[in-house]
Amino acid sequence: ELKVEQNPLFLSMQEGKNYTIYCNYSTTSDRLYWYRQDPGKSLESLFVLLSNGAVKQEGRLMASLDTKARLSTLHITAAVHDLSATYFCAVDGRSQGNLIFGKGTKLSVKP
Amino acid sequence: DAGVIQSPRHEVTEMGQEVTLRCKPISGHDYLFWYRQTMMRGLELLIYFNNNVPIDDSGMPEDRFSAKMPNASFSTLKIQPSEPRDSAVYFCASSEGPNYEQYFGPGTRLTVT
């Protein structure tokens, strides 16, 4: 069974601190996706990582992909309150076209 | 483009009633996905279409659920009869190709009493 596991599932951090969210998956997918969801809102695409070693950065968020380890990380630098949200990673599913999502990491940044 | 459009945004209905959720994908996107999100089960893929043809409906929970895509710009998800356990947020998403990033609609919050 294809699995996508994120950890931690809940993360409370202080403003200004750094932290990393991990996404492990069981398939041999070469692509990995990160999404953000604000409370009561829809999912917004953050990053699409297309190959081994891919690294993408936007603002205080940086995502990387290691397909050999089947691991992606989402690193948060100097967190601010606006980053509070739930972050999902996803990989290509069994059938061509669909994605398998992790359970999400709920991030709360406190002043 | 206006993005993925869903209607209604909120739906409250009584158990046993028929519910129809609607979705308009982004123009030019060949893939359309229906998801359900609950606190207990997280985000679940129900069904997806490629060029209006259902490809994988293994996530549809039971026969009470059905989905159609009569043309490239419209899809429906129907629940008949609805049950309280169907209460969830239902998202529609579209993408321009296989394994491309998906763009999500605002969701329909369904409450079945």
XYZ file of N, CA and C in Angstrom:
672
model
N 0.844 -1.187 0.000
C 0.000 0.000 0.000
C 0.886 1.246 0.000
N 0.561 2.157 -0.877
C 1.325 3.387 -0.984
C 1.053 4.271 0.230
N 2.108 4.723 0.905
C 1.940 5.547 2.095
C 2.755 6.825 1.984
N 2.170 7.883 2.505
C 2.863 9.156 2.635
C 2.742 9.570 4.089
N 3.860 9.681 4.759
C 3.849 9.967 6.195
C 4.566 11.279 6.463
N 3.880 12.132 7.189
C 4.472 13.400 7.581
C 4.731 13.398 9.072
N 5.778 14.060 9.454
C 6.001 14.302 10.869
C 6.801 15.569 11.078
N 6.454 16.290 12.139
C 5.375 15.959 13.060
C 4.005 16.271 12.463
N 2.960 15.808 13.097
C 1.614 16.152 12.660
C 1.164 17.484 13.254
N 1.734 17.820 14.393
C 1.437 19.099 15.026
C 2.757 19.735 15.428
N 2.853 21.020 15.201
C 4.095 21.722 15.505
C 3.759 23.112 16.016
N 4.183 23.376 17.241
C 4.022 24.702 17.807
C 5.405 25.299 17.981
N 5.629 26.452 17.376
C 6.960 27.020 17.450
C 6.894 28.520 17.709
N 7.986 29.023 18.194
C 8.084 30.442 18.507
C 8.484 31.205 17.244
N 8.040 32.423 17.174
C 8.491 33.278 16.080
C 10.009 33.400 16.122
N 10.594 33.417 14.953
C 12.036 33.588 14.853
C 12.829 32.299 14.858
N 12.168 31.191 15.205
C 12.865 29.906 15.253
C 12.832 29.199 13.898
N 13.711 28.227 13.781
C 13.778 27.393 12.579
C 13.247 26.006 12.896
N 12.663 25.384 11.884
C 12.210 24.007 12.076
C 12.028 23.330 10.727
N 11.977 21.986 10.759
C 11.838 21.200 9.544
C 10.681 20.224 9.677
N 9.889 20.153 8.625
C 8.817 19.159 8.516
C 9.292 18.079 7.548
N 9.038 16.827 7.906
C 9.512 15.706 7.109
C 8.355 14.988 6.425
N 8.630 14.519 5.217
C 7.637 13.776 4.442
C 8.318 12.531 3.870
N 7.929 11.373 4.364
C 8.434 10.097 3.867
C 7.362 9.422 3.028
N 7.773 8.760 1.970
C 6.790 8.097 1.123
C 7.324 6.737 0.684
N 6.393 5.859 0.315
C 6.774 4.466 0.058
C 6.873 4.122 -1.417
N 6.521 5.047 -2.307
C 6.572 4.757 -3.730
C 7.895 5.219 -4.314
N 8.100 4.936 -5.583
C 9.327 5.381 -6.244
C 9.103 6.667 -7.019
N 8.146 7.444 -6.606
C 7.812 8.671 -7.309
C 9.001 9.624 -7.392
N 9.144 10.264 -8.549
C 10.188 11.274 -8.732
C 9.673 12.679 -8.483
N 8.374 12.787 -8.246
C 7.806 14.114 -8.049
C 7.185 14.193 -6.668
N 7.303 15.379 -6.092
C 6.681 15.581 -4.792
C 6.134 16.993 -4.744
N 5.002 17.136 -4.079
C 4.275 18.393 -4.062
C 4.062 18.822 -2.611
N 4.174 20.114 -2.375
C 3.832 20.679 -1.071
C 2.687 21.673 -1.252
N 1.723 21.542 -0.333
C 0.566 22.424 -0.345
C 0.417 23.059 1.030
N -0.233 24.199 1.034
C -0.563 24.880 2.280
C -2.072 25.040 2.357
N -2.610 24.855 3.573
C -4.044 25.076 3.782
C -4.235 25.926 5.031
N -4.824 27.099 4.867
C -5.194 27.938 5.997
C -6.530 27.450 6.559
N -6.781 27.689 7.832
C -8.027 27.202 8.451
C -9.264 27.647 7.686
N -10.097 26.681 7.357
C -11.335 26.984 6.652
C -11.162 27.338 5.188
N -9.969 27.188 4.686
C -9.687 27.558 3.293
C -9.314 26.336 2.464
N -9.030 26.602 1.207
C -8.660 25.530 0.295
C -7.158 25.269 0.348
N -6.708 24.317 -0.457
C -5.285 24.008 -0.543
C -4.636 24.838 -1.631
N -3.475 25.354 -1.309
C -2.722 26.191 -2.233
C -1.384 25.526 -2.513
N -1.045 25.411 -3.784
C 0.220 24.792 -4.161
C 1.390 25.682 -3.759
N 2.370 25.080 -3.081
C 3.573 25.813 -2.687
C 4.749 25.478 -3.589
N 5.066 24.195 -3.671
C 6.232 23.755 -4.427
C 5.908 22.473 -5.188
N 6.546 22.349 -6.339
C 6.548 21.094 -7.074
C 8.017 20.709 -7.263
N 8.414 19.574 -6.710
C 9.796 19.109 -6.794
C 9.821 17.976 -7.807
N 10.606 18.140 -8.852
C 10.494 17.254 -10.003
C 11.587 16.198 -10.115
N 12.629 16.287 -9.322
C 13.706 15.315 -9.491
C 14.523 15.213 -8.220
N 15.345 14.189 -8.184
C 16.197 13.981 -7.027
C 17.132 15.174 -6.843
N 17.233 15.645 -5.614
C 18.105 16.774 -5.344
C 17.464 18.131 -5.564
N 16.224 18.144 -6.014
C 15.555 19.426 -6.276
C 15.402 20.202 -4.982
N 15.638 21.491 -5.098
C 15.461 22.401 -3.969
C 14.738 23.636 -4.479
N 13.707 24.022 -3.742
C 12.986 25.235 -4.102
C 12.765 26.075 -2.847
N 12.834 27.387 -3.039
C 12.679 28.282 -1.899
C 11.767 29.428 -2.264
N 10.932 29.778 -1.295
C 10.117 30.974 -1.434
C 9.946 31.585 -0.052
N 10.508 32.761 0.083
C 10.417 33.422 1.376
C 11.116 32.620 2.459
N 10.419 32.345 3.514
C 11.000 31.623 4.650
C 10.865 30.113 4.534
N 10.342 29.633 3.423
C 10.141 28.209 3.218
C 11.096 27.684 2.153
N 11.691 26.526 2.454
C 12.549 25.860 1.484
C 12.222 24.376 1.492
N 11.987 23.828 0.298
C 11.648 22.416 0.173
C 12.736 21.703 -0.604
N 13.011 20.459 -0.225
C 14.010 19.661 -0.918
C 13.497 18.243 -1.087
N 14.118 17.526 -2.032
C 13.668 16.173 -2.338
C 14.857 15.245 -2.488
N 14.814 14.126 -1.807
C 15.796 13.049 -1.943
C 15.010 11.800 -2.337
N 14.997 11.498 -3.629
C 14.179 10.367 -4.094
C 14.769 9.026 -3.681
N 16.062 8.990 -3.462
C 16.679 7.721 -3.056
C 16.268 7.363 -1.632
N 16.188 8.360 -0.788
C 15.739 8.145 0.584
C 14.224 8.216 0.689
N 13.550 8.587 -0.402
C 12.096 8.771 -0.414
C 11.683 9.730 0.688
N 12.353 10.867 0.670
C 12.182 11.847 1.734
C 12.182 13.256 1.156
N 11.235 14.044 1.623
C 11.243 15.463 1.322
C 11.180 16.233 2.633
N 11.800 17.390 2.642
C 11.759 18.231 3.827
C 11.245 19.614 3.455
N 10.541 20.200 4.383
C 10.086 21.587 4.254
C 10.685 22.338 5.435
N 11.657 23.192 5.140
C 12.364 23.890 6.197
C 11.814 25.300 6.356
N 11.587 25.653 7.601
C 11.045 26.971 7.934
C 12.150 27.771 8.615
N 12.417 28.928 8.076
C 13.475 29.777 8.626
C 12.868 31.011 9.275
N 13.261 31.264 10.516
C 12.806 32.459 11.233
C 11.287 32.610 11.107
N 10.591 31.669 11.679
C 9.138 31.598 11.513
C 8.438 32.895 11.938
N 7.374 33.197 11.215
C 6.497 34.315 11.562
C 5.074 33.796 11.663
N 4.228 34.561 12.326
C 2.865 34.112 12.589
C 2.105 33.781 11.305
N 2.381 34.521 10.241
C 1.668 34.301 8.977
C 1.901 32.920 8.384
N 2.893 32.213 8.869
C 3.150 30.861 8.362
C 2.264 29.819 9.030
N 1.508 30.210 10.032
C 0.606 29.275 10.702
C -0.414 28.752 9.711
N -0.419 27.428 9.528
C -1.292 26.777 8.547
C -1.045 25.278 8.657
N -1.754 24.511 7.841
C -1.473 23.085 7.728
C -0.756 22.846 6.407
N 0.330 22.110 6.449
C 1.150 21.840 5.277
C 1.038 20.360 4.897
N 0.730 20.132 3.635
C 0.574 18.775 3.118
C 1.663 18.497 2.084
N 2.185 17.281 2.119
C 2.996 16.818 1.010
C 2.181 15.755 0.250
N 2.513 15.562 -1.017
C 1.794 14.587 -1.845
C 2.746 14.022 -2.880
N 2.509 12.764 -3.266
C 3.306 12.121 -4.311
C 2.366 11.508 -5.345
N 2.925 11.130 -6.473
C 2.126 10.515 -7.528
C 1.552 9.190 -7.043
N 0.311 8.954 -7.371
C -0.367 7.754 -6.933
C -0.176 6.587 -7.883
N -0.929 5.543 -7.641
C -0.832 4.325 -8.424
C -1.233 4.559 -9.869
N -2.391 5.132 -10.026
C -2.891 5.409 -11.369
C -2.200 6.663 -11.891
N -2.076 6.755 -13.168
C -1.415 7.922 -13.708
C -2.342 9.130 -13.592
N -1.958 10.050 -12.830
C -2.740 11.279 -12.736
C -3.093 11.705 -11.334
N -3.249 10.751 -10.416
C -3.700 11.180 -9.100
C -2.526 11.373 -8.151
N -2.792 12.063 -7.053
C -1.797 12.285 -6.015
C -2.246 11.634 -4.718
N -1.281 11.196 -3.921
C -1.550 10.664 -2.596
C -1.022 11.668 -1.581
N -1.897 12.123 -0.721
C -1.541 13.159 0.241
C -1.193 12.574 1.598
N -0.257 13.224 2.291
C -0.010 12.928 3.683
C -1.127 13.504 4.536
N -1.071 13.246 5.838
C -2.124 13.701 6.742
C -2.020 15.185 7.083
N -0.900 15.764 6.734
C -0.735 17.191 7.002
C -0.017 17.466 8.307
N 0.690 18.572 8.338
C 1.357 19.053 9.556
C 0.741 20.390 9.920
N 0.120 20.435 11.079
C -0.498 21.687 11.513
C 0.529 22.510 12.268
N 0.893 23.631 11.673
C 1.920 24.504 12.228
C 1.273 25.705 12.903
N 1.690 25.950 14.131
C 1.230 27.131 14.853
C 2.451 27.916 15.297
N 2.555 29.148 14.826
C 3.685 30.000 15.186
C 3.202 31.031 16.191
N 3.815 31.016 17.343
C 3.382 31.896 18.433
C 4.398 33.014 18.648
N 3.886 34.197 19.002
C 4.800 35.328 19.213
C 5.663 35.122 20.455
N -7.675 33.701 -15.346
C -8.657 32.645 -15.102
C -9.157 32.749 -13.666
N -10.418 32.391 -13.467
C -11.017 32.519 -12.147
C -10.623 31.398 -11.218
N -9.916 30.396 -11.695
C -9.585 29.268 -10.867
C -10.705 28.253 -10.899
N -10.581 27.234 -10.074
C -11.615 26.209 -9.979
C -12.799 26.785 -9.208
N -13.982 26.601 -9.756
C -15.183 27.157 -9.143
C -16.055 26.020 -8.638
N -16.499 26.148 -7.397
C -17.384 25.152 -6.817
C -18.647 25.823 -6.289
N -19.728 25.076 -6.381
C -20.976 25.558 -5.781
C -21.802 24.369 -5.301
N -22.610 24.551 -4.262
C -22.594 25.731 -3.404
C -21.376 25.738 -2.495
N -21.143 26.791 -1.783
C -20.028 26.843 -0.838
C -20.400 26.159 0.470
N -21.639 26.253 0.821
C -22.150 25.589 2.018
C -23.475 24.921 1.676
N -23.672 23.750 2.250
C -24.921 23.026 2.028
C -25.300 22.342 3.328
N -26.498 22.614 3.764
C -27.040 21.940 4.946
C -28.293 21.198 4.509
N -28.344 19.918 4.783
C -29.474 19.126 4.337
C -29.813 18.082 5.381
N -30.968 17.518 5.236
C -31.394 16.476 6.176
C -31.063 15.093 5.633
N -30.841 14.213 6.535
C -30.544 12.832 6.173
C -31.602 12.303 5.216
N -31.135 11.614 4.181
C -32.049 11.032 3.211
C -32.249 11.877 1.973
N -31.865 13.136 2.038
C -32.032 14.021 0.890
C -30.897 13.822 -0.116
N -31.194 14.183 -1.335
C -30.172 14.153 -2.388
C -29.370 15.450 -2.360
N -28.077 15.308 -2.529
C -27.183 16.473 -2.548
C -26.384 16.451 -3.844
N -26.288 17.580 -4.505
C -25.488 17.685 -5.722
C -24.490 18.814 -5.575
N -23.224 18.464 -5.723
C -22.144 19.443 -5.664
C -21.629 19.662 -7.076
N -21.235 20.894 -7.363
C -20.873 21.246 -8.726
C -19.468 21.815 -8.790
N -18.840 21.601 -9.939
C -17.462 22.060 -10.106
C -17.213 22.474 -11.547
N -16.541 23.597 -11.689
C -16.060 24.048 -13.001
C -14.544 24.117 -12.930
N -13.841 23.271 -13.696
C -12.377 23.272 -13.623
C -11.789 24.467 -14.360
N -10.497 24.638 -14.193
C -9.785 25.676 -14.941
C -9.796 25.302 -16.423
N -10.071 26.266 -17.251
C -10.140 26.023 -18.677
C -8.820 25.465 -19.198
N -8.923 24.390 -19.984
C -7.720 23.786 -20.546
C -7.155 22.654 -19.713
N -7.649 22.495 -18.497
C -7.190 21.392 -17.660
C -7.937 20.118 -18.036
N -7.171 19.062 -18.269
C -7.769 17.811 -18.721
C -8.137 16.863 -17.588
N -7.631 17.149 -16.389
C -7.876 16.273 -15.254
C -8.729 16.999 -14.219
N -9.693 16.267 -13.681
C -10.545 16.812 -12.628
C -10.642 15.785 -11.511
N -10.516 16.274 -10.289
C -10.466 15.409 -9.116
C -11.529 15.859 -8.102
N -12.126 14.888 -7.447
C -13.010 15.153 -6.317
C -12.384 14.561 -5.056
N -12.282 15.403 -4.016
C -11.736 14.982 -2.735
C -12.760 15.245 -1.634
N -12.582 14.519 -0.536
C -13.367 14.761 0.669
C -12.377 14.937 1.818
N -12.626 15.933 2.655
C -11.744 16.179 3.785
C -12.539 16.188 5.082
N -12.096 15.365 6.021
C -12.672 15.346 7.368
C -11.530 15.343 8.374
N -11.861 15.688 9.603
C -10.840 15.678 10.646
C -10.324 14.262 10.862
N -11.228 13.300 10.828
C -10.849 11.927 11.164
C -10.040 11.254 10.061
N -10.416 11.483 8.822
C -9.835 10.724 7.710
C -8.897 11.552 6.847
N -8.832 12.843 7.117
C -7.940 13.684 6.330
C -8.490 13.911 4.935
N -7.599 14.032 3.977
C -7.968 14.328 2.592
C -8.008 13.023 1.801
N -9.148 12.704 1.250
C -9.336 11.447 0.518
C -9.721 11.746 -0.926
N -9.082 11.070 -1.847
C -9.479 11.163 -3.251
C -10.692 10.264 -3.484
N -11.740 10.835 -4.032
C -12.950 10.056 -4.296
C -12.934 9.491 -5.713
N -12.683 10.348 -6.677
C -12.737 9.953 -8.078
C -11.997 10.993 -8.886
N -11.449 10.581 -10.047
C -10.921 11.599 -10.931
C -11.186 11.246 -12.387
N -11.206 12.269 -13.209
C -11.533 12.181 -14.629
C -10.360 12.661 -15.471
N -10.225 12.066 -16.632
C -9.303 12.557 -17.644
C -10.112 12.744 -18.920
N -10.113 13.955 -19.436
C -10.899 14.246 -20.644
C -12.343 13.755 -20.517
N -12.916 14.043 -19.363
C -14.320 13.767 -19.048
C -14.614 12.308 -18.756
N -13.615 11.445 -18.816
C -13.817 10.014 -18.592
C -13.339 9.659 -17.183
N -14.178 8.969 -16.396
C -13.710 8.568 -15.058
C -12.580 7.555 -15.162
N -11.493 7.818 -14.469
C -10.308 6.954 -14.537
C -10.218 6.046 -13.318
N -10.461 6.601 -12.158
C -10.312 5.827 -10.932
C -11.384 6.297 -9.949
N -12.330 5.413 -9.676
C -13.387 5.755 -8.715
C -13.300 4.875 -7.480
N -12.134 4.316 -7.238
C -11.982 3.386 -6.116
C -12.154 4.066 -4.761
N -12.068 5.374 -4.743
C -12.237 6.098 -3.490
C -13.676 6.458 -3.167
N -14.572 6.222 -4.088
C -15.985 6.511 -3.834
C -16.462 5.560 -2.744
N -16.974 6.104 -1.655
C -17.246 5.259 -0.489
C -18.308 4.190 -0.709
N -19.321 4.471 -1.453
C -20.371 3.474 -1.673
C -21.275 3.945 -2.798
N -22.254 3.093 -3.098
C -23.110 3.381 -4.250
C -23.945 4.648 -4.096
N -24.024 5.172 -2.929
C -24.791 6.405 -2.737
C -24.099 7.585 -3.409
N -22.823 7.418 -3.703
C -22.042 8.484 -4.319
C -21.918 8.220 -5.813
N -22.109 9.260 -6.604
C -21.895 9.149 -8.043
C -21.341 10.468 -8.553
N -20.552 10.404 -9.595
C -19.961 11.607 -10.181
C -20.048 11.528 -11.691
N -20.250 12.679 -12.287
C -20.329 12.766 -13.745
C -19.527 13.961 -14.222
N -19.118 13.864 -15.466
C -18.468 15.008 -16.113
C -18.974 15.051 -17.541
N -20.097 15.683 -17.769
C -20.716 15.684 -19.099
C -19.927 16.461 -20.153
N -19.112 17.407 -19.708
C -18.262 18.135 -20.659
C -17.024 18.644 -19.925
N -16.148 19.264 -20.679
C -14.844 19.654 -20.130
C -14.929 20.758 -19.091
N -16.057 21.406 -18.964
C -16.134 22.551 -18.068
C -17.102 22.351 -16.909
N -17.539 21.107 -16.682
C -18.531 20.920 -15.634
C -18.506 19.490 -15.111
N -18.577 19.389 -13.785
C -18.666 18.077 -13.154
C -19.590 18.172 -11.946
N -20.237 17.060 -11.639
C -21.091 16.995 -10.457
C -20.724 15.789 -9.610
N -20.917 15.954 -8.330
C -20.793 14.862 -7.370
C -22.126 14.788 -6.640
N -22.761 13.641 -6.730
C -24.085 13.499 -6.155
C -24.076 12.460 -5.043
N -24.801 12.763 -3.994
C -24.963 11.832 -2.887
C -26.466 11.609 -2.705
N -26.871 10.374 -2.834
C -28.280 10.058 -2.727
C -28.465 8.636 -2.200
N -29.066 8.431 -1.029
C -29.460 9.445 -0.062
C -28.293 9.865 0.824
N -28.332 11.068 1.304
C -27.242 11.550 2.157
C -27.413 11.025 3.585
N -26.277 10.918 4.285
C -26.257 10.460 5.671
C -25.377 11.413 6.479
N -25.593 11.473 7.785
C -24.782 12.384 8.618
C -23.280 12.157 8.469
N -22.855 10.923 8.264
C -21.427 10.638 8.130
C -20.837 11.174 6.829
N -21.681 11.674 5.947
C -21.186 12.303 4.723
C -20.765 13.756 4.962
N -21.038 14.264 6.142
C -20.672 15.639 6.466
C -19.162 15.805 6.359
N -18.737 16.763 5.558
C -17.318 16.952 5.267
C -17.184 18.184 4.385
N -15.942 18.508 4.075
C -15.678 19.513 3.035
C -15.278 18.757 1.774
N -15.946 19.054 0.694
C -15.685 18.396 -0.580
C -14.959 19.379 -1.494
N -13.776 18.970 -1.941
C -12.984 19.812 -2.816
C -12.968 19.226 -4.231
N -12.989 20.123 -5.166
C -12.749 19.776 -6.557
C -11.398 20.387 -6.924
N -10.618 19.671 -7.714
C -9.323 20.179 -8.165
C -9.152 19.839 -9.635
N -8.315 20.601 -10.314
C -8.023 20.271 -11.712
C -6.542 20.446 -11.981
N -6.069 19.764 -13.014
C -4.675 19.899 -13.419
C -4.589 19.784 -14.929
N -3.499 20.276 -15.487
C -3.386 20.293 -16.949
C -2.841 18.998 -17.516
N -2.346 18.130 -16.645
C -1.837 16.872 -17.150
C -1.627 15.890 -16.019
N -1.225 14.648 -16.391
C -1.002 13.638 -15.340
C 0.158 14.042 -14.447
N -0.042 13.907 -13.169
C 1.003 14.163 -12.189
C 1.502 15.606 -12.204
N 0.695 16.508 -12.703
C 0.983 17.931 -12.580
C 0.392 18.428 -11.264
N 0.811 19.594 -10.828
C 0.216 20.126 -9.610
C -1.267 20.375 -9.834
N -2.007 20.159 -8.772
C -3.447 20.316 -8.853
C -3.850 21.655 -8.237
N -4.843 22.256 -8.832
C -5.375 23.525 -8.340
C -6.742 23.234 -7.731
N -6.868 23.619 -6.480
C -8.074 23.284 -5.733
C -9.088 24.422 -5.761
N -10.360 24.019 -5.774
C -11.426 24.980 -5.609
C -11.605 25.334 -4.145
N -12.525 26.255 -3.849
C -12.722 26.708 -2.467
C -13.394 25.683 -1.567
N -13.985 24.653 -2.172
C -14.616 23.613 -1.369
C -16.087 23.873 -1.115
N -16.804 22.795 -0.855
C -18.207 22.857 -0.416
C -18.283 22.198 0.950
N -18.737 22.974 1.919
C -18.890 22.411 3.269
C -20.287 21.823 3.376
N -20.354 20.501 3.478
C -21.632 19.801 3.544
C -21.922 19.362 4.967
N -23.099 19.695 5.434
C -23.573 19.250 6.736
C -24.877 18.499 6.543
N -24.886 17.250 6.977
C -26.097 16.433 6.880
C -26.610 16.182 8.294
N -27.814 16.637 8.562
C -28.360 16.521 9.932
C -29.350 15.365 10.051
